[in-house]
Amino acid sequence: MDRSILLAGPATPPAGTLQPAMAGAENYTDAEVMLRVKAGDQSAFDFLVQKYRRPLVNFMYRMARNTAAAEDLAQEVFLRVYRSRQSYEATAKFTTWLYRIATNLAVNHARDTRKDRPEVTLSLDEPDEETGSTMDVADTTITAEEALVRRERLAAIRGKVEALPERQKLAVIMHKYQQMDYKQIADVLKLSESATKSLLFRAYETLREQLKEFV
């Protein structure tokens, strides 16, 4: 499969590059749709790309902190999904399988680019495009001085999240920005639910302790 047909960027792909999404796909679970992909239904694959492209780009951006890299990594996730279609078994939630692929790619990319990761203008603490959630609640009536303090606080949060141990950082991003529950995060990271809760507790405690001056 030509990787260019998967993710042509933020804009809608040119006419003819994707088949219409699978008719009636909303009546199926994601796992059932993926089984249709396994059976050779290209429109089912197109449906999954359309449904999960944006959340995956957001997830990858929060790991890579680079828009172009996030697009490329999300595209690679879908390529791996497509290449693995024949071995897919619906033994777990589709999103667990999908984010396990994404997590492995994101971790490898972070390790490979740790020293030359570029600065970006967006931060981990801007509202998520899908959910609108942030680690900080914006106040539209703030003064210029309050706005400066808030920018400093957001920069501090971004830096502290970036500095978390890798697994804690992944768990925070999945929990806070991808709205994933403990069980799903545990499945992705191959941990027990109790270990996942402990991981997130330690991460949030670290952030609270290190950001006390901004609370």
mmCIF file of C-alpha atoms in Angstrom:
data_model
loop_
_atom_site.group_PDB
_atom_site.id
_atom_site.type_symbol
_atom_site.label_atom_id
_atom_site.label_comp_id
_atom_site.label_asym_id
_atom_site.label_seq_id
_atom_site.Cartn_x
_atom_site.Cartn_y
_atom_site.Cartn_z
ATOM 1 C CA MET A 1 0.000 0.000 0.000
ATOM 2 C CA ASP A 2 1.290 3.466 -0.937
ATOM 3 C CA ARG A 3 1.808 5.359 2.331
ATOM 4 C CA SER A 4 0.721 8.590 0.621
ATOM 5 C CA ILE A 5 -2.913 7.433 0.545
ATOM 6 C CA LEU A 6 -3.083 7.117 4.316
ATOM 7 C CA LEU A 7 -2.366 10.576 5.646
ATOM 8 C CA ALA A 8 -2.068 13.360 3.148
ATOM 9 C CA GLY A 9 -1.716 15.935 5.930
ATOM 10 C CA PRO A 10 -4.219 18.212 7.634
ATOM 11 C CA ALA A 11 -6.183 18.821 4.477
ATOM 12 C CA THR A 12 -8.667 16.396 2.950
ATOM 13 C CA PRO A 13 -6.874 13.925 0.640
ATOM 14 C CA PRO A 14 -7.346 14.502 -3.102
ATOM 15 C CA ALA A 15 -10.400 12.934 -4.664
ATOM 16 C CA GLY A 16 -9.907 9.298 -5.491
ATOM 17 C CA THR A 17 -7.117 8.564 -3.016
ATOM 18 C CA LEU A 18 -9.453 6.991 -0.453
ATOM 19 C CA GLN A 19 -12.479 4.858 -1.019
ATOM 20 C CA PRO A 20 -15.661 5.933 0.764
ATOM 21 C CA ALA A 21 -15.579 4.882 4.402
ATOM 22 C CA MET A 22 -17.286 1.616 5.205
ATOM 23 C CA ALA A 23 -21.056 2.000 5.031
ATOM 24 C CA GLY A 24 -22.768 1.415 8.353
ATOM 25 C CA ALA A 25 -19.453 1.202 10.205
ATOM 26 C CA GLU A 26 -20.965 2.980 13.202
ATOM 27 C CA ASN A 27 -23.001 -0.163 13.850
ATOM 28 C CA TYR A 28 -19.858 -2.249 14.359
ATOM 29 C CA THR A 29 -17.251 -2.278 17.112
ATOM 30 C CA ASP A 30 -13.764 -1.198 16.077
ATOM 31 C CA ALA A 31 -12.607 -4.803 16.451
ATOM 32 C CA GLU A 32 -15.328 -5.941 14.056
ATOM 33 C CA VAL A 33 -14.303 -3.240 11.581
ATOM 34 C CA MET A 34 -10.681 -4.398 11.849
ATOM 35 C CA LEU A 35 -11.792 -7.962 11.142
ATOM 36 C CA ARG A 36 -13.374 -6.592 7.971
ATOM 37 C CA VAL A 37 -9.988 -5.072 7.122
ATOM 38 C CA LYS A 38 -8.432 -8.504 7.701
ATOM 39 C CA ALA A 39 -10.962 -9.953 5.256
ATOM 40 C CA GLY A 40 -9.873 -7.471 2.585
ATOM 41 C CA ASP A 41 -12.386 -4.625 2.987
ATOM 42 C CA GLN A 42 -10.432 -1.495 2.048
ATOM 43 C CA SER A 43 -13.305 0.808 2.999
ATOM 44 C CA ALA A 44 -13.183 -0.577 6.547
ATOM 45 C CA PHE A 45 -9.517 0.407 6.781
ATOM 46 C CA ASP A 46 -10.342 3.867 5.430
ATOM 47 C CA PHE A 47 -12.977 4.213 8.159
ATOM 48 C CA LEU A 48 -10.418 3.457 10.892
ATOM 49 C CA VAL A 49 -7.941 5.925 9.391
ATOM 50 C CA GLN A 50 -10.586 8.657 9.308
ATOM 51 C CA LYS A 51 -11.720 7.887 12.858
ATOM 52 C CA TYR A 52 -8.329 7.670 14.558
ATOM 53 C CA ARG A 53 -6.031 9.850 12.480
ATOM 54 C CA ARG A 54 -6.566 13.016 14.505
ATOM 55 C CA PRO A 55 -6.330 11.439 17.982
ATOM 56 C CA LEU A 56 -3.143 9.649 16.927
ATOM 57 C CA VAL A 57 -1.566 12.805 15.516
ATOM 58 C CA ASN A 58 -2.387 14.582 18.796
ATOM 59 C CA PHE A 59 -0.888 11.719 20.803
ATOM 60 C CA MET A 60 2.262 11.649 18.683
ATOM 61 C CA TYR A 61 2.620 15.420 18.849
ATOM 62 C CA ARG A 62 2.614 15.332 22.639
ATOM 63 C CA MET A 63 5.431 12.785 22.496
ATOM 64 C CA ALA A 64 7.454 14.208 19.582
ATOM 65 C CA ARG A 65 6.705 17.940 20.060
ATOM 66 C CA ASN A 66 7.007 18.357 16.308
ATOM 67 C CA THR A 67 4.051 18.626 13.943
ATOM 68 C CA ALA A 68 5.695 17.009 10.910
ATOM 69 C CA ALA A 69 7.059 14.148 13.012
ATOM 70 C CA ALA A 70 3.639 13.612 14.577
ATOM 71 C CA GLU A 71 2.033 13.302 11.134
ATOM 72 C CA ASP A 72 4.736 10.875 9.969
ATOM 73 C CA LEU A 73 4.505 8.755 13.101
ATOM 74 C CA ALA A 74 0.710 8.549 12.924
ATOM 75 C CA GLN A 75 1.012 7.502 9.295
ATOM 76 C CA GLU A 76 3.497 4.802 10.270
ATOM 77 C CA VAL A 77 1.038 3.506 12.882
ATOM 78 C CA PHE A 78 -1.613 3.009 10.220
ATOM 79 C CA LEU A 79 0.886 1.369 7.888
ATOM 80 C CA ARG A 80 1.752 -1.106 10.634
ATOM 81 C CA VAL A 81 -1.932 -1.709 11.301
ATOM 82 C CA TYR A 82 -2.471 -2.475 7.630
ATOM 83 C CA ARG A 83 0.591 -4.708 7.365
ATOM 84 C CA SER A 84 -0.482 -6.609 10.489
ATOM 85 C CA ARG A 85 -4.076 -7.102 9.362
ATOM 86 C CA GLN A 86 -3.692 -10.813 8.587
ATOM 87 C CA SER A 87 -2.386 -11.581 12.071
ATOM 88 C CA TYR A 88 -4.971 -9.443 13.887
ATOM 89 C CA GLU A 89 -7.083 -11.236 16.488
ATOM 90 C CA ALA A 90 -9.912 -9.470 18.339
ATOM 91 C CA THR A 91 -8.714 -10.626 21.757
ATOM 92 C CA ALA A 92 -8.444 -7.071 23.146
ATOM 93 C CA LYS A 93 -10.001 -3.701 22.410
ATOM 94 C CA PHE A 94 -8.891 -2.370 19.045
ATOM 95 C CA THR A 95 -7.740 0.894 20.635
ATOM 96 C CA THR A 96 -5.501 -1.024 23.051
ATOM 97 C CA TRP A 97 -3.794 -2.738 20.113
ATOM 98 C CA LEU A 98 -3.620 0.537 18.173
ATOM 99 C CA TYR A 99 -2.092 2.551 21.019
ATOM 100 C CA ARG A 100 0.368 -0.210 21.826
ATOM 101 C CA ILE A 101 1.719 0.172 18.288
ATOM 102 C CA ALA A 102 1.689 3.967 18.670
ATOM 103 C CA THR A 103 3.422 3.847 22.045
ATOM 104 C CA ASN A 104 6.242 1.664 20.775
ATOM 105 C CA LEU A 105 6.820 4.014 17.844
ATOM 106 C CA ALA A 106 6.629 7.120 20.029
ATOM 107 C CA VAL A 107 9.099 5.766 22.584
ATOM 108 C CA ASN A 108 11.574 4.736 19.900
ATOM 109 C CA HIS A 109 11.279 8.113 18.200
ATOM 110 C CA ALA A 110 11.768 9.967 21.497
ATOM 111 C CA ARG A 111 14.907 7.969 22.241
ATOM 112 C CA ASP A 112 16.319 8.490 18.750
ATOM 113 C CA THR A 113 15.708 12.254 18.720
ATOM 114 C CA ARG A 114 16.213 13.171 22.372
ATOM 115 C CA LYS A 115 19.272 15.346 21.658
ATOM 116 C CA ASP A 116 18.024 17.154 18.581
ATOM 117 C CA ARG A 117 14.325 17.645 19.341
ATOM 118 C CA PRO A 118 13.338 21.132 18.096
ATOM 119 C CA GLU A 119 11.520 23.730 20.125
ATOM 120 C CA VAL A 120 7.910 24.332 19.132
ATOM 121 C CA THR A 121 5.421 27.096 19.744
ATOM 122 C CA LEU A 122 2.640 24.794 20.926
ATOM 123 C CA SER A 123 2.752 23.196 24.366
ATOM 124 C CA LEU A 124 1.570 20.054 26.058
ATOM 125 C CA ASP A 125 -0.845 22.192 28.020
ATOM 126 C CA GLU A 126 -2.900 23.680 25.215
ATOM 127 C CA PRO A 127 -6.475 22.374 24.992
ATOM 128 C CA ASP A 128 -6.766 19.051 23.263
ATOM 129 C CA GLU A 129 -8.443 19.449 19.860
ATOM 130 C CA GLU A 130 -10.631 16.408 20.472
ATOM 131 C CA THR A 131 -11.674 16.901 24.114
ATOM 132 C CA GLY A 132 -10.898 20.532 24.933
ATOM 133 C CA SER A 133 -9.303 19.382 28.180
ATOM 134 C CA THR A 134 -6.138 20.862 29.649
ATOM 135 C CA MET A 135 -4.167 20.582 32.852
ATOM 136 C CA ASP A 136 -5.062 24.200 33.461
ATOM 137 C CA VAL A 137 -8.415 26.000 33.230
ATOM 138 C CA ALA A 138 -8.260 29.164 31.153
ATOM 139 C CA ASP A 139 -9.820 32.371 32.438
ATOM 140 C CA THR A 140 -10.899 34.704 29.633
ATOM 141 C CA THR A 141 -11.141 37.700 32.009
ATOM 142 C CA ILE A 142 -7.534 37.650 33.249
ATOM 143 C CA THR A 143 -5.372 40.771 33.351
ATOM 144 C CA ALA A 144 -2.083 41.171 31.485
ATOM 145 C CA GLU A 145 -0.167 40.371 34.682
ATOM 146 C CA GLU A 146 -2.280 37.269 35.310
ATOM 147 C CA ALA A 147 -1.765 36.225 31.706
ATOM 148 C CA LEU A 148 2.013 36.424 32.188
ATOM 149 C CA VAL A 149 1.814 34.294 35.330
ATOM 150 C CA ARG A 150 -0.345 31.783 33.507
ATOM 151 C CA ARG A 151 2.127 31.543 30.608
ATOM 152 C CA GLU A 152 4.916 30.933 33.088
ATOM 153 C CA ARG A 153 2.827 28.252 34.769
ATOM 154 C CA LEU A 154 2.060 26.530 31.460
ATOM 155 C CA ALA A 155 5.735 26.587 30.502
ATOM 156 C CA ALA A 156 6.617 25.078 33.881
ATOM 157 C CA ILE A 157 3.999 22.338 33.509
ATOM 158 C CA ARG A 158 5.232 21.542 30.015
ATOM 159 C CA GLY A 159 8.792 21.245 31.213
ATOM 160 C CA LYS A 160 7.900 19.060 34.193
ATOM 161 C CA VAL A 161 5.741 16.714 32.113
ATOM 162 C CA GLU A 162 8.581 16.435 29.590
ATOM 163 C CA ALA A 163 10.980 15.580 32.411
ATOM 164 C CA LEU A 164 8.883 12.745 33.843
ATOM 165 C CA PRO A 165 10.248 9.222 33.450
ATOM 166 C CA GLU A 166 9.191 7.878 30.076
ATOM 167 C CA ARG A 167 6.503 5.479 31.278
ATOM 168 C CA GLN A 168 4.989 8.075 33.633
ATOM 169 C CA LYS A 169 4.905 10.607 30.808
ATOM 170 C CA LEU A 170 3.129 8.125 28.515
ATOM 171 C CA ALA A 171 0.585 7.309 31.205
ATOM 172 C CA VAL A 172 -0.146 11.001 31.892
ATOM 173 C CA ILE A 173 -0.611 11.758 28.188
ATOM 174 C CA MET A 174 -2.930 8.789 27.680
ATOM 175 C CA HIS A 175 -4.903 9.549 30.856
ATOM 176 C CA LYS A 176 -5.128 13.331 30.618
ATOM 177 C CA TYR A 177 -5.243 13.954 26.880
ATOM 178 C CA GLN A 178 -6.476 10.728 25.284
ATOM 179 C CA GLN A 179 -9.138 10.202 27.994
ATOM 180 C CA MET A 180 -8.102 6.565 28.428
ATOM 181 C CA ASP A 181 -9.124 4.739 31.607
ATOM 182 C CA TYR A 182 -6.806 2.818 33.931
ATOM 183 C CA LYS A 183 -7.579 -0.549 32.381
ATOM 184 C CA GLN A 184 -6.847 0.581 28.845
ATOM 185 C CA ILE A 185 -3.620 2.318 29.848
ATOM 186 C CA ALA A 186 -2.640 -0.825 31.737
ATOM 187 C CA ASP A 187 -3.286 -2.948 28.637
ATOM 188 C CA VAL A 188 -1.260 -0.626 26.414
ATOM 189 C CA LEU A 189 1.685 -0.501 28.812
ATOM 190 C CA LYS A 190 1.321 -4.191 29.746
ATOM 191 C CA LEU A 191 0.867 -3.428 33.442
ATOM 192 C CA SER A 192 -1.730 -4.371 36.035
ATOM 193 C CA GLU A 193 -4.415 -1.801 36.824
ATOM 194 C CA SER A 194 -2.996 -1.327 40.306
ATOM 195 C CA ALA A 195 0.483 -0.714 38.889
ATOM 196 C CA THR A 196 -0.989 1.777 36.421
ATOM 197 C CA LYS A 197 -2.791 3.648 39.192
ATOM 198 C CA SER A 198 0.455 3.765 41.183
ATOM 199 C CA LEU A 199 2.333 4.992 38.115
ATOM 200 C CA LEU A 200 -0.137 7.824 37.546
ATOM 201 C CA PHE A 201 -0.257 8.655 41.262
ATOM 202 C CA ARG A 202 3.528 9.032 41.342
ATOM 203 C CA ALA A 203 3.489 11.134 38.171
ATOM 204 C CA TYR A 204 0.795 13.521 39.423
ATOM 205 C CA GLU A 205 2.396 13.736 42.870
ATOM 206 C CA THR A 206 5.698 14.651 41.228
ATOM 207 C CA LEU A 207 3.994 17.334 39.161
ATOM 208 C CA ARG A 208 2.127 18.727 42.176
ATOM 209 C CA GLU A 209 5.302 18.825 44.271
ATOM 210 C CA GLN A 210 7.393 20.449 41.565
ATOM 211 C CA LEU A 211 4.708 22.958 40.641
ATOM 212 C CA LYS A 212 3.700 24.028 44.179
ATOM 213 C CA GLU A 213 4.758 27.635 43.576
ATOM 214 C CA PHE A 214 2.261 27.871 40.707
ATOM 215 C CA VAL A 215 -0.716 26.448 42.618
#
